[in-house]
Coordinates of C-alpha atoms in Angstrom, one line a residue:
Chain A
X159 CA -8.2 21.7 10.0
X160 CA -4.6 21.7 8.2
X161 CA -4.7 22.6 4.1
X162 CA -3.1 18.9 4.0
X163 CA -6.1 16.6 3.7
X164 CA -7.8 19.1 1.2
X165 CA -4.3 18.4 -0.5
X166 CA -4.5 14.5 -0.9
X167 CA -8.3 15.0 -1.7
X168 CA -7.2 17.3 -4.5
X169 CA -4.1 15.0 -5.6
X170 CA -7.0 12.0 -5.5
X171 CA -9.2 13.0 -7.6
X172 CA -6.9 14.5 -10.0
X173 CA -5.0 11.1 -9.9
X174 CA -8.1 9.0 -10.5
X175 CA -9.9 11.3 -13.6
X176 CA -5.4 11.1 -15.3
X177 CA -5.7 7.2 -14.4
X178 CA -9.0 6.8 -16.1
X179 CA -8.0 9.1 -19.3
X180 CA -4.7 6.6 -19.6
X181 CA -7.0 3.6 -19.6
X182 CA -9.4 5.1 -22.3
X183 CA -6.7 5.4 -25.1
X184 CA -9.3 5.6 -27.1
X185 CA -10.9 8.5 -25.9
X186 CA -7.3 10.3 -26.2
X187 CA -7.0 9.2 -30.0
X188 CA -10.2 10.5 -30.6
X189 CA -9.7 13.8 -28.7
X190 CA -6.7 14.5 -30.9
X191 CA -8.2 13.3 -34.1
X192 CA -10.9 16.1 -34.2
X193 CA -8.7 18.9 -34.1
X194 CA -6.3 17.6 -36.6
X195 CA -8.4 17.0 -38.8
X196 CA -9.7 20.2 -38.9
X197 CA -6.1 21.3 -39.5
X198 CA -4.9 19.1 -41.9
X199 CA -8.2 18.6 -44.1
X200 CA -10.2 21.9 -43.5
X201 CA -7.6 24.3 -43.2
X202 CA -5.3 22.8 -45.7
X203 CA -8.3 23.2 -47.8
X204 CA -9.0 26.9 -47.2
X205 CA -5.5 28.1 -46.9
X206 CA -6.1 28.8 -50.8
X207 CA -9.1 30.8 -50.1
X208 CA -8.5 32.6 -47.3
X209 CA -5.3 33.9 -46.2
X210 CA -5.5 36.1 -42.7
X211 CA -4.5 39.6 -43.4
X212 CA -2.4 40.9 -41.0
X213 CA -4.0 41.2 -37.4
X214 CA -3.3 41.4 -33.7
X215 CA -1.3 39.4 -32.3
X216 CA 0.1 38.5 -35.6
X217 CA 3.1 40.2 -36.7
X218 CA 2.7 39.5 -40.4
X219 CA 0.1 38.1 -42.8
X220 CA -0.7 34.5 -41.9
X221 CA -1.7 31.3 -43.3
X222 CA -5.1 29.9 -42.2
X223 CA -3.6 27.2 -40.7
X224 CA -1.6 29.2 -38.2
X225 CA -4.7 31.5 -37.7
X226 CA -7.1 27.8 -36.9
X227 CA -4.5 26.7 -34.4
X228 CA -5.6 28.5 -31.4
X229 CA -9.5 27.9 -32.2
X230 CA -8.8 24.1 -32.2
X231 CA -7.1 24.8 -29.3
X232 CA -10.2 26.0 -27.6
X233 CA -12.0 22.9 -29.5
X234 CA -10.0 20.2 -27.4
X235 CA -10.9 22.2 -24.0
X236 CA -14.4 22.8 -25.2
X237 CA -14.8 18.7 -26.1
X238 CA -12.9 17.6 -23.5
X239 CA -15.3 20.1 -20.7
X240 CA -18.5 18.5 -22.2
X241 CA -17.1 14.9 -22.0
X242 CA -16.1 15.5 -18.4
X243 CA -19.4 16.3 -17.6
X244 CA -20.4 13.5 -19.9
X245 CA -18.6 11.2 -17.1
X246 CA -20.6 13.5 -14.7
X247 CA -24.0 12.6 -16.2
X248 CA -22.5 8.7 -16.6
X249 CA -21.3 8.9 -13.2
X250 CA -24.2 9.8 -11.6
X251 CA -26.1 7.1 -13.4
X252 CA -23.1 5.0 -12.3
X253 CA -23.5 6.4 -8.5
X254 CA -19.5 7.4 -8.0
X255 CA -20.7 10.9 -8.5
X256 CA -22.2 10.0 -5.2
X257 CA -19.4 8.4 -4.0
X258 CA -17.4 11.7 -4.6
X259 CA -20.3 13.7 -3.1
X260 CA -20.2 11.7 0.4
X261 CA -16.7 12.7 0.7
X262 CA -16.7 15.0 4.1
X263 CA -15.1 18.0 2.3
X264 CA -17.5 21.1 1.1
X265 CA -19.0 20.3 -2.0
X266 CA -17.7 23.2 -3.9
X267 CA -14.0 22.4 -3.3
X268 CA -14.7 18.6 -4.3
X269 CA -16.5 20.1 -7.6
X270 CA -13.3 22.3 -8.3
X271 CA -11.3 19.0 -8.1
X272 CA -13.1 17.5 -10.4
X273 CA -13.0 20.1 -13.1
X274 CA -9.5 20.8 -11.9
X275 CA -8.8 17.0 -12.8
X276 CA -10.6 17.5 -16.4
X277 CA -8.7 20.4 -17.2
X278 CA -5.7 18.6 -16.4
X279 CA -6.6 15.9 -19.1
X280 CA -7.5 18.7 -21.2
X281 CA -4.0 19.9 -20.7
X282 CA -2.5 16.9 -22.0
X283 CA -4.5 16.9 -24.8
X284 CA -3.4 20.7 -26.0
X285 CA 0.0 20.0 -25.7
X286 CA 0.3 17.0 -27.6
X287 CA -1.7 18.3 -30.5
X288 CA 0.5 21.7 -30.1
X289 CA 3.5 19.3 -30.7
X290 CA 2.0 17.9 -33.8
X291 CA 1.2 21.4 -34.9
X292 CA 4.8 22.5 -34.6
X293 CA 6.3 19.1 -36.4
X294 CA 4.1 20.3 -39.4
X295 CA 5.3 23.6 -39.2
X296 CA 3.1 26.1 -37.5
X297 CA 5.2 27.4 -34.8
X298 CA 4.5 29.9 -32.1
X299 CA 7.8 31.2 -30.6
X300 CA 8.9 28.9 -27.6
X301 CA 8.0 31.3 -24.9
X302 CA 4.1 31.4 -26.1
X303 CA 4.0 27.3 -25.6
X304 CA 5.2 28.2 -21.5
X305 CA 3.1 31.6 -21.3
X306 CA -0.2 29.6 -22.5
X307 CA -0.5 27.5 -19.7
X308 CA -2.1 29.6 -17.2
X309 CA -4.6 30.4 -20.1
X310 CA -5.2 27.0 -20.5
X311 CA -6.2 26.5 -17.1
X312 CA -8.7 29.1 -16.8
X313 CA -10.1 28.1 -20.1
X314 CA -10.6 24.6 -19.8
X315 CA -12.1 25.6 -16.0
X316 CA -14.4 27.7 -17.7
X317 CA -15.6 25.0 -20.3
X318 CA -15.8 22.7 -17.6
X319 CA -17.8 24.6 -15.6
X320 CA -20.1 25.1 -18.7
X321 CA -20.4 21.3 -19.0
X322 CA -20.3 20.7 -15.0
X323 CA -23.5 23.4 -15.0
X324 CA -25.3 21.7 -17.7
X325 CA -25.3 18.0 -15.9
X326 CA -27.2 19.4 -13.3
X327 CA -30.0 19.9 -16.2
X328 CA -29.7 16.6 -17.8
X329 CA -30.2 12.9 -16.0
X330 CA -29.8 11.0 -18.9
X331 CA -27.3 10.8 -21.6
X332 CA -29.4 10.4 -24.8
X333 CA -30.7 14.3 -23.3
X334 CA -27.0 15.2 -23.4
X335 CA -26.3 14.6 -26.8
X336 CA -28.7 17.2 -27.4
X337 CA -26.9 19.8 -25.3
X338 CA -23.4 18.9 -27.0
X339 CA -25.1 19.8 -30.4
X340 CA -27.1 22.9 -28.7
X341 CA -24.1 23.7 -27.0
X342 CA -20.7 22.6 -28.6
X343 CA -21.4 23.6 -32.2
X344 CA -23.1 26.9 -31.7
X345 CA -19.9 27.9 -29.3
X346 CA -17.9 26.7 -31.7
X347 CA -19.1 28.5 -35.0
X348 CA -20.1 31.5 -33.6
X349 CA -17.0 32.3 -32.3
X350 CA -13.6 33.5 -33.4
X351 CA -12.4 30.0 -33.6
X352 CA -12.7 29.9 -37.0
X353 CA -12.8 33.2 -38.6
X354 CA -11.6 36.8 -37.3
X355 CA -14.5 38.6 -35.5
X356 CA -14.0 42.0 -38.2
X357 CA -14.1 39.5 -41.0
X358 CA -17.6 37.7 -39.7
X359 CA -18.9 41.2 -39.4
X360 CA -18.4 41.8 -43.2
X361 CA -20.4 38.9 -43.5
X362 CA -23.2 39.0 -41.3
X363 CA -23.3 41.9 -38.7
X364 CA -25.8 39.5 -36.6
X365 CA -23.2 36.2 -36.8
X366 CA -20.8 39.0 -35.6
X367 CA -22.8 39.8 -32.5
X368 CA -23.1 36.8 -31.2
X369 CA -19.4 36.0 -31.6
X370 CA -19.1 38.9 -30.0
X371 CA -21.1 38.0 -26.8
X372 CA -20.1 34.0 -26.9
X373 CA -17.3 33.8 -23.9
X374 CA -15.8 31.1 -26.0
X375 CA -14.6 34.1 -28.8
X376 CA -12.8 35.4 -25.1
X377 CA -11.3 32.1 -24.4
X378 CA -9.7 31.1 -27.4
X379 CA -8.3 34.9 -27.9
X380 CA -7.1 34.7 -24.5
X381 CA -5.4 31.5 -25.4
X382 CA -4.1 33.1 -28.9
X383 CA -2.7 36.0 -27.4
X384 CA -0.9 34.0 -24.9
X385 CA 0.8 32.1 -27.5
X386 CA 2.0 34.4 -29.6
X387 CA 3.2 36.2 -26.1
X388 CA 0.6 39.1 -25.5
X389 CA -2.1 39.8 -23.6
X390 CA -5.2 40.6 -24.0
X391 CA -6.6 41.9 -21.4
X392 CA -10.1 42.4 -22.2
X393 CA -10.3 38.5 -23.2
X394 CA -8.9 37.8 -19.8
X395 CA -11.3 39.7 -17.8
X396 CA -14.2 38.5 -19.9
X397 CA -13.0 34.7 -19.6
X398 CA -12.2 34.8 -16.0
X399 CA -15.7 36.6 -15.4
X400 CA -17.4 33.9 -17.2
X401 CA -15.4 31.0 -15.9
X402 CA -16.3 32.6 -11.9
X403 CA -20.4 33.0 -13.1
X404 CA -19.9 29.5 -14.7
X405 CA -18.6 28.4 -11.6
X406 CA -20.9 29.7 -9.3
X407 CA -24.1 28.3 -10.7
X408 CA -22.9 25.0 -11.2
X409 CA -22.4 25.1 -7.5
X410 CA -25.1 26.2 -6.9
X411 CA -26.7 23.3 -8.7
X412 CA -24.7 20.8 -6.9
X413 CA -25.6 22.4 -3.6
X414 CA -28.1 20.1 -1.6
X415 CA -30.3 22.4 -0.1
X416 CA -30.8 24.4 -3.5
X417 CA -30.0 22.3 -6.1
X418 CA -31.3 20.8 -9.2
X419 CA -30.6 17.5 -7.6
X420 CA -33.2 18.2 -4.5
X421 CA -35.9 19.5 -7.0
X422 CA -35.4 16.7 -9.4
X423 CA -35.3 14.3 -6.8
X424 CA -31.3 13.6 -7.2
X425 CA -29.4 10.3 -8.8
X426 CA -31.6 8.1 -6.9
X427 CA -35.0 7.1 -8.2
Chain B
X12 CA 0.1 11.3 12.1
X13 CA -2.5 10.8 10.4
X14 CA -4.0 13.4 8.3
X15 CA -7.5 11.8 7.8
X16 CA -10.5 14.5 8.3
X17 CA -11.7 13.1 11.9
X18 CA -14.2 15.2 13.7
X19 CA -12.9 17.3 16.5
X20 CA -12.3 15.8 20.1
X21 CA -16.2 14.6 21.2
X22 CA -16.5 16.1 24.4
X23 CA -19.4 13.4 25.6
X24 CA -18.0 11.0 28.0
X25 CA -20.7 8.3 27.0
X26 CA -20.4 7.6 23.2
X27 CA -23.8 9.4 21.1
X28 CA -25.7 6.7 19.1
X29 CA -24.2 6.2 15.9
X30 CA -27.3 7.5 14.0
X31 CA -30.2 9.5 15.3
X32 CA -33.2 10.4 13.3
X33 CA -36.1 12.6 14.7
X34 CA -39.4 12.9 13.1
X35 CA -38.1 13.2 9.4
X36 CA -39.7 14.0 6.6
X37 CA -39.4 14.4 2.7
X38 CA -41.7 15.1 -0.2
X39 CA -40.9 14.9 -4.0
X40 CA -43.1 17.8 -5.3
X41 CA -45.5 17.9 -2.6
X42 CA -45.7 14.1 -2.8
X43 CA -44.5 12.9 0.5
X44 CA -42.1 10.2 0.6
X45 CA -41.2 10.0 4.3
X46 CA -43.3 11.3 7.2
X47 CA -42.0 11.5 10.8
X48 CA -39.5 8.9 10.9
X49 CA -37.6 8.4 14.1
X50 CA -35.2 5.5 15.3
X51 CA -31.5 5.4 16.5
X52 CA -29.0 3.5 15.8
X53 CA -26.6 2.3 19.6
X54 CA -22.9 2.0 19.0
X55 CA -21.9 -1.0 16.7
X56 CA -25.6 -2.5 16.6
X57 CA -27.0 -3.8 13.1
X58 CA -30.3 -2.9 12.6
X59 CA -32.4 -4.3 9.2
X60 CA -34.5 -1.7 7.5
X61 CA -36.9 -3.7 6.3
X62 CA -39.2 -2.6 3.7
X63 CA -41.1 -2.8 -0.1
X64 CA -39.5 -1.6 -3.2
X65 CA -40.9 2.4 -3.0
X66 CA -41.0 2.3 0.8
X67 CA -38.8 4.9 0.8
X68 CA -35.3 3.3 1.9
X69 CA -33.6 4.9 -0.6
X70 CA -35.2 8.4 -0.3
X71 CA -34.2 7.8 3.9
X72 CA -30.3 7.1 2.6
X73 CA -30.3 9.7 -0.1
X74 CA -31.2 12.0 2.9
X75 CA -28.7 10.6 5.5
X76 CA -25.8 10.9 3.0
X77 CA -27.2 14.6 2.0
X78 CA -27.1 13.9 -1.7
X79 CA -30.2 16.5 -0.8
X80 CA -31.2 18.1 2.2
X81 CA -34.0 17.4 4.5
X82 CA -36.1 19.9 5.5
X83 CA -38.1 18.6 8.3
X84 CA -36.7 16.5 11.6
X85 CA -33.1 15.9 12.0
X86 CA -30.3 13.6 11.3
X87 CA -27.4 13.4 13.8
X88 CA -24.1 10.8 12.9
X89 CA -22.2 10.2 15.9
X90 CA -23.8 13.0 17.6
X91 CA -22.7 15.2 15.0
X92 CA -26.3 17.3 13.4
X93 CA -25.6 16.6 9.7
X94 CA -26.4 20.4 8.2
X95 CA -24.7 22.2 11.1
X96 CA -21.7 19.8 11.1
X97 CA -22.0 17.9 7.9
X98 CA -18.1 17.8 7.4
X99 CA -17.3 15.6 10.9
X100 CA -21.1 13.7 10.3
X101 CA -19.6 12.9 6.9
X102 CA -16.7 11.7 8.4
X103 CA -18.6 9.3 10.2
X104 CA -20.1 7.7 8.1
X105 CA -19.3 5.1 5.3
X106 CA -21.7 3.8 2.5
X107 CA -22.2 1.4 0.0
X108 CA -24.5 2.1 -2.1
X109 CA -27.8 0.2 -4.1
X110 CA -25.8 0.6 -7.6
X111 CA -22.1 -0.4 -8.0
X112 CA -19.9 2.5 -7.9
X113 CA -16.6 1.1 -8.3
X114 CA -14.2 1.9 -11.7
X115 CA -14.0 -1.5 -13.4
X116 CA -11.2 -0.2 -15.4
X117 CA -8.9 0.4 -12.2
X118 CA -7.5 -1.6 -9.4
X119 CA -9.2 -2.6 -6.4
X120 CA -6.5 -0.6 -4.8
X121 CA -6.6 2.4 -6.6
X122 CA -9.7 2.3 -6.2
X123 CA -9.6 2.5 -2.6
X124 CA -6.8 4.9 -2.5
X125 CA -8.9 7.1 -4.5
X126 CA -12.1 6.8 -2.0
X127 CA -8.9 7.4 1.0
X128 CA -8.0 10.7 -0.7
X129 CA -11.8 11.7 -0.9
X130 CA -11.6 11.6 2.9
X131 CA -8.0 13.4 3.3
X132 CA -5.8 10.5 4.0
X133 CA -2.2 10.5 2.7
X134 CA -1.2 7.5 0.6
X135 CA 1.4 5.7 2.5
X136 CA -2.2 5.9 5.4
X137 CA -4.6 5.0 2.3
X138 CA -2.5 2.2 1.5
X139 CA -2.1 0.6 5.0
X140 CA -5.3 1.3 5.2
X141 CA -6.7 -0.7 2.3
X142 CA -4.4 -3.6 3.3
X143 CA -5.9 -4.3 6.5
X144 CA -9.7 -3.4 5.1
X145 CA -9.3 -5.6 2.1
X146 CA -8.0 -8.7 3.7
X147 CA -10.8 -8.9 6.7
X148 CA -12.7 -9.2 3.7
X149 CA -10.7 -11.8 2.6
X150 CA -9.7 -10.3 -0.9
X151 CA -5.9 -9.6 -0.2
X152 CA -4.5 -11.4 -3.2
X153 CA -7.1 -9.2 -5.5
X154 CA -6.0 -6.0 -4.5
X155 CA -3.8 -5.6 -8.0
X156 CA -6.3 -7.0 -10.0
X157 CA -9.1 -5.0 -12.3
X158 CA -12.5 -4.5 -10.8
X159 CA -13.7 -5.5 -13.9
X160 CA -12.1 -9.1 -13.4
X161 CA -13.6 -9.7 -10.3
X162 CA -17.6 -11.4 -9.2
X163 CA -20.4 -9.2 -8.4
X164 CA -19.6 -11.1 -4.6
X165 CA -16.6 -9.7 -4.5
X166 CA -16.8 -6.4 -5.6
X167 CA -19.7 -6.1 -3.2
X168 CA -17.0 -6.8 -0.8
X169 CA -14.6 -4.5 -2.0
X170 CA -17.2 -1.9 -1.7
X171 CA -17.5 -2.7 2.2
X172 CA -13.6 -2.5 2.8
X173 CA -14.1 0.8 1.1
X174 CA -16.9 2.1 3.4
X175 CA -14.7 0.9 6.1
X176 CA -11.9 2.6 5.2
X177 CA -11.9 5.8 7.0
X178 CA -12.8 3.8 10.2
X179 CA -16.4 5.4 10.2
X180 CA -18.7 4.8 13.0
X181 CA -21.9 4.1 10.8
X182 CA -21.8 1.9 7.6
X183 CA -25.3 2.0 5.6
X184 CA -25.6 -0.9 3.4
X185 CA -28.4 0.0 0.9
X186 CA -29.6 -3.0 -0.6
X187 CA -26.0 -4.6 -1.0
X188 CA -26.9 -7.9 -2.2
X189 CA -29.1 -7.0 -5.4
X190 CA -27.8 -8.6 -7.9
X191 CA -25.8 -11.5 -6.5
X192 CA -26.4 -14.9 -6.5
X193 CA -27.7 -17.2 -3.7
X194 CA -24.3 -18.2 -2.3
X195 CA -22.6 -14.8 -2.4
X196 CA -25.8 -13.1 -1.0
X197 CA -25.5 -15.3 2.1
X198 CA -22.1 -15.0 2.4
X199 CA -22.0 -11.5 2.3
X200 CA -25.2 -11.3 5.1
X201 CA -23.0 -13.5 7.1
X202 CA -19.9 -11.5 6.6
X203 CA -21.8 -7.8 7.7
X204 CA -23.0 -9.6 10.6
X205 CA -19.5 -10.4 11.6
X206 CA -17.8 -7.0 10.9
X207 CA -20.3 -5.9 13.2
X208 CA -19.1 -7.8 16.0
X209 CA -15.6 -8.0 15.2
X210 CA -15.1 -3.8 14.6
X211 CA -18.0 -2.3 16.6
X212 CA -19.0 -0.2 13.4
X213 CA -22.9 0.1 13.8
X214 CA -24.8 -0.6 10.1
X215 CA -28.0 0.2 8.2
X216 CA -29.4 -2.3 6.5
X217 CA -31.7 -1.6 4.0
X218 CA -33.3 -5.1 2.3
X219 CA -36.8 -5.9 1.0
X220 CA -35.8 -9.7 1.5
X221 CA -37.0 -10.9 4.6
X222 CA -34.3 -13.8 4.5
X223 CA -31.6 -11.7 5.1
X224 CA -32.8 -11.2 8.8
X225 CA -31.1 -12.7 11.3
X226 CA -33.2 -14.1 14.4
X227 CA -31.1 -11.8 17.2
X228 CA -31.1 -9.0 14.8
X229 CA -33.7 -5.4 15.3
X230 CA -35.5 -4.6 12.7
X231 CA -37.2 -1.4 11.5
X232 CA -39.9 -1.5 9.0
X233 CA -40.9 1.1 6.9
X234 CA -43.8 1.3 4.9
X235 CA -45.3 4.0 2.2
X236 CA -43.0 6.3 4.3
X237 CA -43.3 5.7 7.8
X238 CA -42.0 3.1 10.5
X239 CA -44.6 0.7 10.5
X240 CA -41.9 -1.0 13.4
X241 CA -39.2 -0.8 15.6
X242 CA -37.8 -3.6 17.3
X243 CA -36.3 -6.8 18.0
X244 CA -37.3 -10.1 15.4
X245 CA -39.3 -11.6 18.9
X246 CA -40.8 -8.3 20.1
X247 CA -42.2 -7.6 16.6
X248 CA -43.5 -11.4 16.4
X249 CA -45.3 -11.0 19.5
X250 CA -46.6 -7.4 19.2
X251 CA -48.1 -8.8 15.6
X252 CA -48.8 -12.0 16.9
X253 CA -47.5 -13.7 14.6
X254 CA -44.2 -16.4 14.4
X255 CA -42.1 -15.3 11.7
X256 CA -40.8 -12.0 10.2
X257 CA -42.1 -12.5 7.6
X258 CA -45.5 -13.4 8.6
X259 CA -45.2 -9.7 10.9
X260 CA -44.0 -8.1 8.0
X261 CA -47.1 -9.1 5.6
X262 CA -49.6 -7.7 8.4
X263 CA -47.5 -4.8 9.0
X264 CA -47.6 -4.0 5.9
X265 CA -50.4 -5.4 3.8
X266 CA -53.6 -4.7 6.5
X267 CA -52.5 -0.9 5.5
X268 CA -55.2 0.9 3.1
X269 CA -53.0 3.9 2.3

């Protein structure tokens, strides 16, 4: 079989997750709202308190703001993975996961689609609250906005994989709220997002640890680096490691023969 | 040219039955569901799978479609065995399933340009395509309109254009009319009856309402699992002894302790 139909699947579904994101506006505000308000309130807040000494890839001491930028970054993929397998939980319910899943093409390629098609949304997202970023003034040099695209992708595959995995646990949505609070906020705060790993081990050398083992600490450096036109390659390995085990299990949990959905008894009651 | 995933030249002269099932069975945690279920499905025939809410229809059609696997019997679509060759059996087969799964927030066509990707087709194919599906069901002048906007009738119907659309052999209709009233429920029984005829697609039917059972159609009946009957509406009558359907159905069914 020619690499053409596999083509128009892929264009499909990415087509259909970018319609559906236009027609929830609402969705879009609120994806942007989170982040900047971290930005203006909390970090406009803190940039009195807590100035960033200088540190890789920084060239020069920074304000909090510009060190928060690439965290939030990492928020809006992190979000926007869970809410895609939000839709995956609501879509199930709703049977066009189904719909997807009787589509004649292997399972795992229509399962990279769809997080291929959220990451793409995710994408969006980034950009438009990097533009907002650099109209207020924190400005990475115009080659790091190009150079963090790549990152991007493998980041928001490997939140999406995260959240993709986890709706093979949950049926229900009220359960998923659960998960976004076990899950989102612990990746979140225990990560470099926020604060510089050395500067979270002054604090607690514990909080530092599992910073220090949370992929998402990998991610957003991978996506810091990148903007600021390094790399760093230990946060790449680490992140693309994560994203392929991420990957693979949520396959694996899709998979019919193996899957959560043949022990649980699948969308169907 | 058309790019659509179609399953490699058949090499049988005669056509295989649309659907064969041999001896299947399923059990949720050591609970069966389905024990040694067998019937085939000829070429374009309509059969009505006929049974109780919990009879299993929908466990039989979650299998079929391999939302999960079966690990006992077989399932063959157009000849095709469905875990050696589930890509061309997939191929062959359109569904509409029990709950709604159409977007409401997009068109009727983009939403069956979206189901036309799912099974390879380019868009200038999808969109022909969806033309021709979504008048014979006699919704041309909706195909730019929001699902949302349209009856639970019609986007029934919009679902069976979109089953259709990748010309499969086998359409399985689970439950389709739940949900609509009197009028559209008839209309739509009439209307499956009719695609069967006019295209030659053969279709599942699952119902629990006996009056959506034609007199000329077969019937299968399935009960706590197992196919209680196989037949035509008159062979069934006389086997039971009995003058309706629904009359065969109740002793089919009810006389059963367990």
């Amino acid at each position: 079989m020619s690499l053409l139909p596999y083509l128009h699947c892929m264009s499909g579904v990415v087509g259909r997750e970018l319609l559906r994101f236009v027609h929830q506006r609402s969705r879009f505000v609120a994806a942007l709202v989170r982040p900047l308000g971290w930005l203006f309130v909390f970090a406009a807040g803190f940039r009195m308190a807590l100035g960033v000494a200088m540190t890789e890839p920084y060239q020069t001491y920074i304000l909090y703001e510009v060190y928060i930028v690439p965290g939030l970054v990492g928020m809006i993929q992190l979000f926007n993975g869970m809410q895609s397998s939000l839709s995956m939980v609501y879509d199930r319910e709703m049977g066009s996961m189904r719909v997807l899943l009787v589509s004649p093409f292997p399972r795992w390629f229509l399962l990279v689609c769809k997080l291929l098609a959220g990451t793409f949304v995710s994408i969006v997202q980034v950009y438009v609250f990097l533009l907002i970023a650099y109209i207020y003034g924190i400005q990475a040099p115009l080659l790091g906005y190009v150079l963090v695209l790549p990152t991007l992708i493998v980041t928001g595959f490997m939140v999406g994989a995260l959240g993709l995995l986890l709706s093979t646990f949950v049926r229900q949505l009220e359960n998923f709220a659960g998960i976004m609070n076990f899950v989102i906020f612990p990746m979140f705060f225990l990560s470099s997002a926020l604060y510089p790993l050395w500067r979270i081990r002054e604090g607690s050398y514990l909080i530092y640890q599992l910073a220090a083992l949370n992929p998402f600490t990998y991610a957003v450096e991978m996506i810091r680096f990148a903007l600021y036109e390094q790399l760093n390659i230990e946060a790449v390995l680490i992140t693309l490691a994560a994203t392929c085990v991420l990957l693979g299990l949520a396959i694996l949990g899709y998979n019919p023969a193996h899957g959560m959905s043949a022990r649980k008894g699948g969308a169907g009651e | 040219m058309s790019h659509e995933l179609k399953p490699s030249a058949h090499t049988h002269s005669d056509s295989p039955p649309a659907l064969n099932v041999r001896d299947l069975g399923f059990s949720y945690s050591g609970k069966p569901v389905l024990k040694d279920v067998s019937f085939t499905l000829g070429a374009g025939e309509l059969v009505i799978l006929l049974g109780a809410n919990g009879a299993g229809k929908t466990t039989l059609f979650s299998l079929i479609t391999r939302l999960y696997d079966h690990r006992q019997g077989h399932i063959e679509i157009g000849g095709f065995n469905l875990r050696q060759h589930s890509v061309q059996a997939h191929a062959q087969m359109g569904v509409v399933f029990q709950q709604p799964t159409l977007d409401l927030d997009l068109t009727v066509k983009q939403n069956l340009v979206y189901h036309a990707a799912l099974h390879g087709m380019n868009r200038r194919v999808a969109r022909e395509r969806a033309m021709q599906q979504i008048s014979r069901v006699g919704l041309r002048d909706s195909l730019n309109e929001r699902v949302r906007h349209l009856s639970g009738g019609q986007r029934r119907r919009v679902e069976i254009a979109r089953g259709l659309l990748h010309q499969p052999r086998l359409l399985l209709l689970d439950e389709p009319t739940v949900g609509l009233d009197i009028a559209s429920r008839r209309a739509l029984v009439e209307h499956v009856h009719q695609l069967c005829a006019d295209q030659g697609v053969a279709v599942l039917w699952a119902t629990h309402l006996i009056d959506e059972v034609y007199p000329q159609d077969r019937v299968i009946v399935l009960d706590k699992g197992r196919v209680r009957a196989n037949g035509s509406v008159s062979e069934i009558n006389a086997q039971q002894a009995t003058d309706t359907i629904g009359q065969a159905f109740d002793r089919l069914t009810g006389g059963e302790p367990g």
